[in-house]
């Protein structure tokens, strides 16, 4: 069984979890049909938890010390422990060759570049907008405190700044949408791949900040002819592979 680590929220059941990078892995696992359990930990406990199971850091902090991040996985079938979403999904392709490959042969560089490009659109344009909604009612007190100390740049935006963020986001994501065929659900057309894990992860996390009933989420789902909503639907149309813990709040 695969144990996938994510950050804790006050949501329960399938709405647990927060990281867009963990959502990439959840998307891949569902398309692959591989069962897993999601273990949600406080953001401040990521480093200690990763170290306790032997998960490697994924980068460096500004002071040069190792940075530990979610997602990381522990696979009891193979004994492997892997950090970093791209590495995890690549591992799943190799360790579970009977499942659909998310990084089709010959596309590794393209998939990596695509992920970076999408992250630039989200990270620079819409992330400051949704971060402005923090603290949300579903955030743990520890998360709020962590963001206050570690991400002081996430401040409340003015309505003008929010509007500007939305406009740039709409237009930059729209450029990507234009490159895709009208009826395509996936970045590669009719074939799912890592690129869709990235898009899905970055979009679904908005639901944590905005909830289903908000105008922001509704706008997101109708954007660019409903293209992103079709991707979300493709995920929810598949059987769920997440095994729920006995304690619904864990
Ligand atoms: N490149 C990494 C990025 C992971 C990442 O940035 N995770 C964030 C949560 S969204 C994290 O764990 N942050 C904790 C920290 O910065 O201390 C991946 O794709 O797995």
Short mmCIF file of C-alpha atoms and ligand atoms in Angstrom, two decimals:
data_model
loop_
_atom_site.label_atom_id
_atom_site.label_comp_id
_atom_site.label_asym_id
_atom_site.label_seq_id
_atom_site.Cartn_x
_atom_site.Cartn_y
_atom_site.Cartn_z
CA UNK A 1 0.00 0.00 0.00
CA UNK A 2 1.18 3.51 -0.76
CA UNK A 3 1.10 6.13 1.98
CA UNK A 4 1.08 9.63 0.55
CA UNK A 5 1.89 12.60 2.77
CA UNK A 6 0.15 15.95 2.58
CA UNK A 7 -0.57 18.98 4.74
CA UNK A 8 -3.39 18.97 7.24
CA UNK A 9 -6.59 21.00 6.89
CA UNK A 10 -9.84 20.89 8.84
CA UNK A 11 -11.54 19.11 5.94
CA UNK A 12 -12.32 15.42 6.34
CA UNK A 13 -12.70 12.52 3.88
CA UNK A 14 -11.62 13.03 0.27
CA UNK A 15 -11.37 16.78 0.80
CA UNK A 16 -8.43 16.35 3.15
CA UNK A 17 -5.07 17.63 2.01
CA UNK A 18 -3.87 20.92 0.66
CA UNK A 19 -0.74 20.83 -1.47
CA UNK A 20 -1.24 21.22 -5.24
CA UNK A 21 1.85 19.04 -5.64
CA UNK A 22 0.25 16.21 -3.61
CA UNK A 23 -2.89 16.59 -5.73
CA UNK A 24 -0.74 15.86 -8.80
CA UNK A 25 0.14 12.49 -7.28
CA UNK A 26 -3.48 11.81 -6.23
CA UNK A 27 -4.54 12.49 -9.82
CA UNK A 28 -1.89 10.08 -11.14
CA UNK A 29 -2.83 7.37 -8.62
CA UNK A 30 -6.52 7.60 -9.56
CA UNK A 31 -5.82 7.35 -13.30
CA UNK A 32 -3.47 4.47 -12.60
CA UNK A 33 -5.98 2.76 -10.30
CA UNK A 34 -3.43 2.34 -7.49
CA UNK A 35 -4.92 2.39 -3.95
CA UNK A 36 -3.33 4.67 -1.37
CA UNK A 37 -3.85 6.25 1.99
CA UNK A 38 -3.36 9.95 2.56
CA UNK A 39 -1.57 10.96 5.73
CA UNK A 40 -2.09 14.61 6.61
CA UNK A 41 0.43 16.32 8.85
CA UNK A 42 0.89 19.86 10.07
CA UNK A 43 3.07 21.96 7.77
CA UNK A 44 5.50 22.53 10.64
CA UNK A 45 5.96 18.75 11.05
CA UNK A 46 6.94 18.04 7.43
CA UNK A 47 10.68 18.00 8.06
CA UNK A 48 10.55 15.81 11.18
CA UNK A 49 8.11 13.36 9.56
CA UNK A 50 10.13 13.14 6.34
CA UNK A 51 13.33 12.52 8.29
CA UNK A 52 11.64 9.91 10.49
CA UNK A 53 10.82 7.73 7.48
CA UNK A 54 13.94 8.59 5.46
CA UNK A 55 12.33 10.83 2.80
CA UNK A 56 14.90 13.08 1.15
CA UNK A 57 14.76 16.89 1.00
CA UNK A 58 13.64 18.37 -2.32
CA UNK A 59 15.70 21.55 -2.31
CA UNK A 60 17.37 24.13 -0.13
CA UNK A 61 16.01 26.90 2.07
CA UNK A 62 17.33 30.45 1.62
CA UNK A 63 19.84 29.83 4.42
CA UNK A 64 21.21 26.85 2.47
CA UNK A 65 19.81 24.16 4.79
CA UNK A 66 17.81 21.24 3.28
CA UNK A 67 14.14 21.93 2.51
CA UNK A 68 11.67 19.10 3.09
CA UNK A 69 8.35 19.28 1.29
CA UNK A 70 5.18 17.31 0.68
CA UNK A 71 4.42 15.18 -1.18
CA UNK A 72 6.53 12.19 -0.26
CA UNK A 73 5.46 8.56 -0.36
CA UNK A 74 6.22 5.32 1.38
CA UNK A 75 5.43 2.23 -0.68
CA UNK A 76 5.11 -0.87 1.50
CA UNK A 77 5.08 -3.11 -1.60
CA UNK A 78 8.62 -2.15 -2.64
CA UNK A 79 9.93 -0.54 0.56
CA UNK A 80 10.72 2.64 -1.41
CA UNK A 81 10.41 6.14 -0.03
CA UNK A 82 10.31 8.89 -2.64
CA UNK A 83 10.05 12.68 -2.37
CA UNK A 84 9.00 15.30 -4.98
CA UNK A 85 5.91 15.00 -7.15
CA UNK A 86 7.64 14.50 -10.51
CA UNK A 87 9.99 11.88 -9.02
CA UNK A 88 7.06 10.11 -7.34
CA UNK A 89 5.00 9.94 -10.52
CA UNK A 90 8.01 8.76 -12.51
CA UNK A 91 8.58 6.09 -9.83
CA UNK A 92 4.93 4.97 -10.11
CA UNK A 93 5.33 4.58 -13.88
CA UNK A 94 8.31 2.26 -13.34
CA UNK A 95 7.09 0.37 -10.26
CA UNK A 96 3.57 -0.19 -11.64
CA UNK A 97 4.23 -0.79 -15.36
CA UNK A 98 0.79 -2.34 -15.90
CA UNK A 99 -0.82 1.06 -15.20
CA UNK A 100 -1.09 4.01 -17.59
CA UNK A 101 2.23 5.80 -17.88
CA UNK A 102 2.07 9.48 -16.94
CA UNK A 103 5.40 10.33 -18.52
CA UNK A 104 5.16 8.61 -21.91
CA UNK A 105 8.49 7.62 -23.44
CA UNK A 106 10.25 10.56 -25.03
CA UNK A 107 8.20 13.26 -23.28
CA UNK A 108 10.12 13.66 -19.99
CA UNK A 109 11.68 17.03 -20.83
CA UNK A 110 8.45 18.35 -22.35
CA UNK A 111 6.47 17.32 -19.27
CA UNK A 112 8.98 19.01 -16.96
CA UNK A 113 8.97 22.22 -19.01
CA UNK A 114 5.19 22.23 -19.12
CA UNK A 115 5.04 21.92 -15.33
CA UNK A 116 7.37 24.89 -14.92
CA UNK A 117 5.39 26.99 -17.39
CA UNK A 118 2.06 26.26 -15.68
CA UNK A 119 3.57 26.96 -12.28
CA UNK A 120 4.75 30.37 -13.51
CA UNK A 121 1.21 31.28 -14.57
CA UNK A 122 -0.32 30.09 -11.31
CA UNK A 123 2.47 31.12 -8.95
CA UNK A 124 2.78 34.66 -10.24
CA UNK A 125 -0.80 35.54 -11.16
CA UNK A 126 -3.43 33.64 -9.21
CA UNK A 127 -1.55 32.33 -6.16
CA UNK A 128 -1.30 35.81 -4.57
CA UNK A 129 -5.05 36.18 -5.19
CA UNK A 130 -6.07 32.96 -3.51
CA UNK A 131 -3.46 33.36 -0.76
CA UNK A 132 -5.21 36.64 -0.01
CA UNK A 133 -8.22 34.56 1.11
CA UNK A 134 -6.17 33.12 3.99
CA UNK A 135 -6.89 32.21 6.69
CA UNK A 136 -9.74 30.15 5.31
CA UNK A 137 -12.25 28.48 7.67
CA UNK A 138 -10.61 25.11 6.89
CA UNK A 139 -7.08 26.09 7.80
CA UNK A 140 -5.53 24.72 11.00
CA UNK A 141 -4.23 27.27 13.49
CA UNK A 142 -0.70 25.91 12.96
CA UNK A 143 -0.94 26.48 9.19
CA UNK A 144 -2.07 30.07 9.71
CA UNK A 145 0.84 30.69 12.04
CA UNK A 146 3.32 29.00 9.67
CA UNK A 147 2.24 31.18 6.75
CA UNK A 148 2.36 34.31 8.91
CA UNK A 149 5.98 33.60 9.81
CA UNK A 150 7.28 31.92 6.65
CA UNK A 151 5.30 33.57 3.85
CA UNK A 152 4.89 37.20 4.96
CA UNK A 153 4.57 38.17 1.28
CA UNK A 154 1.07 36.57 1.23
CA UNK A 155 -0.90 39.59 2.30
CA UNK A 156 -4.44 40.78 1.69
CA UNK A 157 -4.73 42.22 -1.79
CA UNK A 158 -6.80 45.24 -2.66
CA UNK A 159 -9.81 44.67 -4.97
CA UNK A 160 -7.79 46.34 -7.78
CA UNK A 161 -4.83 44.00 -7.24
CA UNK A 162 -7.18 40.99 -7.20
CA UNK A 163 -8.80 42.14 -10.43
CA UNK A 164 -5.42 42.59 -12.08
CA UNK A 165 -4.27 39.12 -10.91
CA UNK A 166 -7.43 37.53 -12.34
CA UNK A 167 -7.05 39.32 -15.66
CA UNK A 168 -3.44 38.23 -16.12
CA UNK A 169 -4.27 34.69 -15.00
CA UNK A 170 -7.24 34.43 -17.38
CA UNK A 171 -5.22 35.73 -20.27
CA UNK A 172 -2.07 33.63 -19.66
CA UNK A 173 -4.02 30.41 -19.06
CA UNK A 174 -6.07 31.36 -22.11
CA UNK A 175 -2.89 31.29 -24.23
CA UNK A 176 -2.37 27.70 -23.09
CA UNK A 177 -6.02 26.86 -23.79
CA UNK A 178 -5.62 28.22 -27.34
CA UNK A 179 -2.81 25.71 -27.97
CA UNK A 180 -5.18 22.87 -27.10
CA UNK A 181 -7.88 21.62 -29.46
CA UNK A 182 -11.40 22.76 -28.60
CA UNK A 183 -12.63 19.32 -27.52
CA UNK A 184 -9.44 18.02 -25.91
CA UNK A 185 -9.66 17.20 -22.22
CA UNK A 186 -5.96 16.48 -21.73
CA UNK A 187 -2.84 18.45 -22.66
CA UNK A 188 -1.78 15.62 -25.00
CA UNK A 189 -5.25 15.41 -26.56
CA UNK A 190 -6.99 12.15 -25.76
CA UNK A 191 -4.12 10.82 -23.65
CA UNK A 192 -3.63 11.71 -20.00
CA UNK A 193 -0.11 12.60 -18.83
CA UNK A 194 1.93 14.37 -16.16
CA UNK A 195 0.95 17.71 -17.71
CA UNK A 196 -2.64 17.04 -16.62
CA UNK A 197 -1.50 16.08 -13.11
CA UNK A 198 0.03 19.58 -12.93
CA UNK A 199 -3.01 21.39 -14.30
CA UNK A 200 -5.39 19.41 -12.12
CA UNK A 201 -3.31 19.94 -8.96
CA UNK A 202 -3.05 23.67 -9.45
CA UNK A 203 -6.75 24.06 -10.23
CA UNK A 204 -8.28 21.75 -7.62
CA UNK A 205 -6.38 23.47 -4.81
CA UNK A 206 -8.37 26.62 -5.56
CA UNK A 207 -11.42 24.79 -4.25
CA UNK A 208 -9.78 24.70 -0.83
CA UNK A 209 -9.46 28.45 -0.81
CA UNK A 210 -12.71 29.32 -2.49
CA UNK A 211 -15.13 26.46 -1.92
CA UNK A 212 -17.60 25.24 -4.53
CA UNK A 213 -20.21 27.93 -4.06
CA UNK A 214 -17.96 30.94 -4.53
CA UNK A 215 -18.05 33.07 -7.68
CA UNK A 216 -14.29 32.53 -8.00
CA UNK A 217 -14.61 28.73 -8.27
CA UNK A 218 -17.60 29.04 -10.59
CA UNK A 219 -15.61 31.43 -12.76
CA UNK A 220 -12.72 28.95 -12.82
CA UNK A 221 -15.03 26.15 -13.92
CA UNK A 222 -16.51 28.19 -16.77
CA UNK A 223 -13.22 29.67 -17.92
CA UNK A 224 -12.08 29.02 -21.49
CA UNK A 225 -15.22 27.22 -22.55
CA UNK A 226 -15.29 25.01 -19.44
CA UNK A 227 -12.04 23.32 -20.46
CA UNK A 228 -10.68 23.04 -16.88
CA UNK A 229 -13.97 21.79 -15.54
CA UNK A 230 -13.79 18.92 -18.05
CA UNK A 231 -10.42 17.92 -16.62
CA UNK A 232 -11.83 17.95 -13.08
CA UNK A 233 -14.80 15.85 -14.25
CA UNK A 234 -12.50 13.31 -15.93
CA UNK A 235 -10.85 12.76 -12.53
CA UNK A 236 -14.12 12.45 -10.57
CA UNK A 237 -15.60 10.09 -13.17
CA UNK A 238 -12.98 7.48 -12.28
CA UNK A 239 -13.37 5.13 -9.31
CA UNK A 240 -11.85 6.52 -6.11
CA UNK A 241 -8.67 4.72 -5.01
CA UNK A 242 -8.11 6.61 -1.76
CA UNK A 243 -8.59 4.37 1.26
CA UNK A 244 -10.10 6.46 4.04
CA UNK A 245 -8.51 6.28 7.50
CA UNK A 246 -10.55 5.00 10.44
CA UNK A 247 -10.14 8.38 12.11
CA UNK A 248 -11.78 10.82 9.64
CA UNK A 249 -9.85 13.80 11.03
CA UNK A 250 -6.38 12.27 10.60
N1 LIG B 1 8.88 20.50 -6.36
C1 LIG B 1 8.17 20.02 -5.21
C2 LIG B 1 7.46 21.18 -4.54
C3 LIG B 1 6.72 20.74 -3.29
C4 LIG B 1 6.30 21.93 -2.42
O1 LIG B 1 6.65 23.08 -2.68
N2 LIG B 1 5.52 21.60 -1.37
C5 LIG B 1 5.13 22.61 -0.39
C6 LIG B 1 3.64 22.52 -0.15
S1 LIG B 1 2.70 23.06 -1.55
C7 LIG B 1 5.79 22.32 0.95
O2 LIG B 1 5.86 21.19 1.37
N3 LIG B 1 6.25 23.38 1.62
C8 LIG B 1 6.85 23.24 2.94
C9 LIG B 1 7.98 24.21 3.14
O3 LIG B 1 8.29 24.99 2.24
O4 LIG B 1 8.57 24.16 4.23
C10 LIG B 1 7.18 18.94 -5.67
O5 LIG B 1 6.67 19.06 -6.79
O6 LIG B 1 6.95 17.97 -4.94
#
